[in-house]
Coordinates of C-alpha atoms in Angstrom, one line a residue:
M1 CA 34.4 22.9 -14.4
E2 CA 32.2 20.0 -13.2
K3 CA 29.0 19.1 -14.9
S4 CA 25.8 19.3 -12.8
L5 CA 23.8 16.1 -12.5
S6 CA 20.3 15.7 -13.8
R7 CA 17.4 14.8 -11.5
N8 CA 17.4 11.3 -12.8
E9 CA 21.1 10.8 -12.3
L10 CA 20.7 12.0 -8.7
R11 CA 17.8 9.6 -8.2
L12 CA 19.9 6.7 -9.6
R13 CA 22.7 7.6 -7.1
R14 CA 20.1 7.4 -4.3
K15 CA 18.8 4.1 -5.7
K16 CA 22.3 2.6 -5.6
R17 CA 22.8 3.7 -2.0
I18 CA 19.5 2.2 -0.9
R19 CA 20.1 -1.1 -2.8
K20 CA 23.2 -1.7 -0.8
K21 CA 21.1 -2.0 2.3
I22 CA 18.0 -3.9 1.2
F23 CA 17.6 -7.4 -0.2
G24 CA 14.7 -9.6 -1.2
T25 CA 14.2 -13.3 -0.5
P26 CA 11.4 -15.6 -1.7
E27 CA 9.6 -15.3 1.7
K28 CA 10.2 -11.5 2.0
P29 CA 10.6 -10.1 -1.5
R30 CA 11.8 -6.6 -2.4
V31 CA 8.9 -4.5 -3.8
C32 CA 10.4 -2.1 -6.4
V33 CA 8.5 1.0 -7.7
Y34 CA 9.2 2.7 -11.0
K35 CA 7.6 5.8 -12.4
S36 CA 7.8 6.5 -16.2
L37 CA 6.6 9.7 -17.8
R38 CA 3.1 8.1 -18.3
Y39 CA 2.7 5.0 -16.1
L40 CA 3.5 3.5 -12.7
Y41 CA 5.0 0.0 -12.3
V42 CA 5.4 -2.2 -9.2
Q43 CA 7.1 -5.6 -8.9
A44 CA 8.1 -8.0 -6.1
I45 CA 11.6 -9.4 -6.7
D46 CA 13.4 -12.4 -5.2
D47 CA 17.0 -11.2 -5.3
I48 CA 18.4 -14.6 -4.4
N49 CA 17.1 -16.3 -7.5
G50 CA 16.9 -13.1 -9.6
K51 CA 13.2 -13.6 -10.4
T52 CA 10.1 -11.3 -10.4
L53 CA 7.4 -13.0 -8.3
V54 CA 4.5 -10.6 -8.8
S55 CA 4.1 -7.4 -10.9
A56 CA 1.4 -4.8 -11.6
S57 CA 1.3 -1.6 -13.6
T58 CA -1.2 1.1 -14.8
L59 CA -0.7 -0.2 -18.3
E60 CA -2.9 -3.3 -17.6
K61 CA -6.4 -3.9 -18.9
E62 CA -8.1 -3.2 -15.5
F63 CA -6.9 0.4 -15.6
K64 CA -7.7 1.0 -19.2
E65 CA -11.3 -0.4 -18.7
K66 CA -12.0 1.7 -15.7
Y67 CA -10.2 5.0 -16.7
G68 CA -10.3 4.9 -20.5
N69 CA -7.3 4.9 -22.8
N70 CA -6.1 8.3 -21.8
S71 CA -2.5 7.5 -21.1
Y72 CA -1.8 11.0 -19.6
N73 CA -4.2 10.2 -16.8
M74 CA -2.5 7.0 -15.6
K75 CA -0.3 8.6 -12.9
N76 CA -2.6 10.3 -10.4
L77 CA -2.9 9.6 -6.7
K78 CA -6.1 7.7 -7.0
L79 CA -4.6 5.3 -9.5
A80 CA -1.5 4.9 -7.4
R81 CA -3.7 3.7 -4.4
L82 CA -5.6 1.4 -6.7
L83 CA -2.4 0.0 -8.1
G84 CA -1.2 -0.7 -4.5
N85 CA -4.5 -2.5 -3.7
I86 CA -4.3 -4.7 -6.8
F87 CA -0.7 -5.5 -6.1
G88 CA -1.5 -6.3 -2.5
E89 CA -4.2 -8.8 -3.6
R90 CA -1.7 -10.5 -6.0
L91 CA 0.8 -10.8 -3.1
K92 CA -1.9 -12.4 -1.0
E93 CA -2.7 -14.9 -3.8
K94 CA 1.0 -15.9 -3.8
K95 CA 0.9 -16.2 0.0
I96 CA 3.4 -13.4 0.6
E97 CA 2.7 -11.6 3.9
K98 CA 5.9 -9.6 4.4
I99 CA 7.8 -7.4 1.9
V100 CA 10.8 -5.0 1.8
F101 CA 9.8 -1.7 0.2
D102 CA 12.2 -0.2 -2.3
R103 CA 11.3 3.3 -3.4
S104 CA 14.0 3.3 -6.1
G105 CA 15.4 6.7 -5.0
Y106 CA 12.1 8.5 -5.3
P107 CA 11.0 10.5 -2.3
Y108 CA 8.5 8.7 -0.1
H109 CA 5.8 11.1 -0.9
G110 CA 2.8 11.5 -3.3
R111 CA 2.4 8.5 -5.6
V112 CA 5.0 6.3 -4.0
K113 CA 3.4 6.8 -0.6
E114 CA -0.1 6.0 -2.1
I115 CA 1.2 2.8 -3.6
A116 CA 2.7 1.8 -0.3
D117 CA -0.5 2.7 1.6
G118 CA -2.6 0.7 -1.0
I119 CA -0.4 -2.4 -0.3
R120 CA -0.7 -1.9 3.5
E121 CA -4.5 -1.7 3.1
K122 CA -4.4 -5.4 1.9
G123 CA -2.6 -6.5 5.1
I124 CA 0.9 -6.8 3.8
I125 CA 3.5 -6.0 6.4
F126 CA 6.6 -3.8 5.8

């Protein structure tokens, strides 16, 4: 009898399938999203050199100052949009105009979509 796969194992399978097709360069980095149980993380990755160019998360000081230290409140849609905006500004500072969006196997819906929309608001193309 075959063991059924967990939600995370299925997500990791999707992530692997997606990663075969997308690749980041220094001019057009791959923007990877990760959702832990409490926080959201986003980073721009140059796959050629294996380096993270820009990163942002809801763990940072800016979020704790604005929304308090309630870690259970760090994953809502409003914060996801704000995270996308902050990340978009950091990309602009590094003079990155175009990206490849990697949803890491998560459905493009809810918080992942809000992060993407927040990045788009800052004029980043993908």
